[in-house]
């Protein structure tokens, strides 16, 4: 069995620096709005964003009419990555105005201990916030953050 990621913050949740490194190494898209998540095991944890219209960007709907897109989705087919990252973004000039919601769902346990800790970074028009939490298999989606883009 592969080792878990090194350099993690307390509690097994990736640090902000580690999240940045994973995004860079995976060529993550950026823009007016960027929502990114990382965790440290082979479970399938999903990030999703509800657009102001109510449309949901997630693994089953990667490109939206509100012009956001999920460009990195890890561990969907099994524990392929023990240092996973996911990313949803709106290119510069593409993000709509209005209320957004960021959700996290533990989609599938691939044999790694639960709960699974995560870090979510939300960047909106140059302002960045980070959130940490834990999710367990069979738990409903967790709303991590809501924001309004004016």
Coordinates of C-alpha atoms in Angstrom, one line a residue:
X1 CA 0.0 0.0 0.0
X2 CA 1.3 3.5 -0.9
X3 CA 2.2 5.9 1.9
X4 CA 0.0 8.9 2.6
X5 CA 1.2 12.3 1.5
X6 CA 4.0 13.9 3.5
X7 CA 4.1 17.5 4.8
X8 CA 0.5 17.6 5.9
X9 CA -0.9 19.9 8.5
X10 CA -2.1 18.7 11.9
X11 CA -4.9 16.1 11.7
X12 CA -3.9 14.8 8.3
X13 CA -5.4 17.7 6.3
X14 CA -3.2 19.1 3.6
X15 CA -1.7 22.5 4.3
X16 CA -2.5 25.6 2.2
X17 CA 1.0 25.3 0.7
X18 CA 0.5 21.7 -0.2
X19 CA -2.8 22.6 -1.9
X20 CA -1.0 25.3 -3.9
X21 CA 1.7 22.8 -5.0
X22 CA -0.9 20.2 -6.1
X23 CA -2.8 22.8 -8.1
X24 CA 0.4 24.0 -9.8
X25 CA 1.6 20.4 -10.7
X26 CA -1.9 19.6 -12.1
X27 CA -2.2 22.7 -14.3
X28 CA -5.3 24.0 -12.5
X29 CA -7.4 26.7 -14.2
X30 CA -7.7 30.1 -12.5
X31 CA -9.7 33.2 -13.0
X32 CA -12.2 35.5 -11.2
X33 CA -13.5 32.6 -9.1
X34 CA -11.6 29.4 -8.2
X35 CA -12.7 26.7 -5.7
X36 CA -10.1 24.0 -4.9
X37 CA -9.9 21.1 -2.5
X38 CA -7.3 18.6 -1.4
X39 CA -7.3 15.6 1.0
X40 CA -4.8 12.9 1.8
X41 CA -6.1 9.5 1.0
X42 CA -7.5 7.4 -1.9
X43 CA -11.2 8.0 -1.1
X44 CA -13.3 9.8 -3.6
X45 CA -14.2 13.2 -2.1
X46 CA -16.0 15.6 -4.4
X47 CA -16.2 19.4 -4.5
X48 CA -19.2 21.1 -6.1
X49 CA -20.3 24.7 -6.7
X50 CA -23.9 25.9 -7.0
X51 CA -24.0 28.8 -9.4
X52 CA -26.3 31.8 -8.8
X53 CA -28.8 30.2 -11.2
X54 CA -28.9 27.1 -9.1
X55 CA -27.0 25.0 -11.6
X56 CA -24.5 22.6 -10.0
X57 CA -20.9 22.1 -11.2
X58 CA -19.7 18.7 -10.1
X59 CA -18.2 15.5 -11.5
X60 CA -21.4 14.7 -13.4
X61 CA -21.7 18.2 -14.9
X62 CA -18.2 19.5 -15.4
X63 CA -19.0 22.5 -17.7
X64 CA -21.9 24.8 -16.8
X65 CA -24.1 27.3 -18.6
X66 CA -22.8 29.8 -16.0
X67 CA -19.4 29.3 -17.6
X68 CA -17.7 27.6 -14.6
X69 CA -15.9 24.3 -15.1
X70 CA -14.4 21.4 -13.1
X71 CA -11.0 20.8 -14.6
X72 CA -9.4 18.5 -12.1
X73 CA -11.3 15.5 -10.5
X74 CA -9.4 12.8 -8.7
X75 CA -10.1 9.3 -7.4
X76 CA -13.3 8.8 -9.2
X77 CA -12.4 5.4 -10.5
X78 CA -10.7 4.2 -7.4
X79 CA -7.7 5.1 -5.1
X80 CA -5.5 6.3 -8.0
X81 CA -4.0 9.3 -6.1
X82 CA -3.0 9.5 -2.4
X83 CA -2.3 13.3 -2.8
X84 CA -5.5 14.3 -4.6
X85 CA -6.8 17.7 -5.6
X86 CA -9.9 19.0 -7.3
X87 CA -10.5 22.4 -9.0
X88 CA -13.5 24.4 -10.3
X89 CA -12.9 27.8 -11.8
X90 CA -14.4 30.6 -13.9
X91 CA -11.9 32.2 -16.3
X92 CA -11.3 36.0 -16.0
X93 CA -14.4 37.8 -17.1
X94 CA -16.6 34.7 -17.1
X95 CA -18.0 34.5 -13.5
X96 CA -21.5 35.7 -13.0
X97 CA -22.7 38.0 -10.2
X98 CA -24.8 36.5 -7.5
X99 CA -24.8 33.9 -4.7
X100 CA -22.7 30.8 -4.9
X101 CA -22.5 27.8 -2.6
X102 CA -19.5 25.4 -2.2
X103 CA -20.3 21.8 -1.2
X104 CA -18.2 18.8 -0.3
X105 CA -19.4 15.2 -0.6
X106 CA -17.7 11.9 0.4
X107 CA -18.7 10.1 -2.8
X108 CA -17.0 6.7 -2.3
X109 CA -14.8 5.0 0.3
X110 CA -12.0 3.1 -1.4
X111 CA -10.8 1.3 1.8
X112 CA -9.2 4.3 3.6
X113 CA -10.2 5.2 7.2
X114 CA -12.9 7.8 7.7
X115 CA -13.6 10.5 8.4
X116 CA -11.5 12.1 5.7
X117 CA -10.2 15.5 6.4
X118 CA -10.0 18.2 3.6
X119 CA -9.0 21.7 2.9
X120 CA -11.1 23.9 0.5
X121 CA -9.8 27.2 -0.8
X122 CA -12.2 29.8 -2.3
X123 CA -10.7 32.7 -4.3
X124 CA -13.1 35.4 -5.4
X125 CA -11.9 38.5 -7.3
X126 CA -8.5 38.3 -5.5
X127 CA -9.8 37.6 -2.0
X128 CA -9.0 34.1 -0.7
X129 CA -10.3 32.1 2.2
X130 CA -9.5 28.5 3.4
X131 CA -11.8 26.1 5.1
X132 CA -11.1 22.7 6.7
X133 CA -13.5 20.0 7.6
X134 CA -14.1 16.2 7.6
X135 CA -16.6 14.0 5.8
X136 CA -17.6 10.4 6.1
X137 CA -19.0 8.0 3.5
X138 CA -22.8 8.0 3.2
X139 CA -23.1 11.5 4.7
X140 CA -25.1 14.1 2.8
X141 CA -23.1 16.9 1.1
X142 CA -21.7 19.5 3.5
X143 CA -22.0 23.2 2.6
X144 CA -18.5 24.5 3.3
X145 CA -19.0 28.2 2.3
X146 CA -21.4 30.6 0.6
X147 CA -20.5 33.9 -1.0
X148 CA -22.0 36.6 -3.1
X149 CA -20.1 38.1 -6.1
X150 CA -21.2 41.6 -6.8

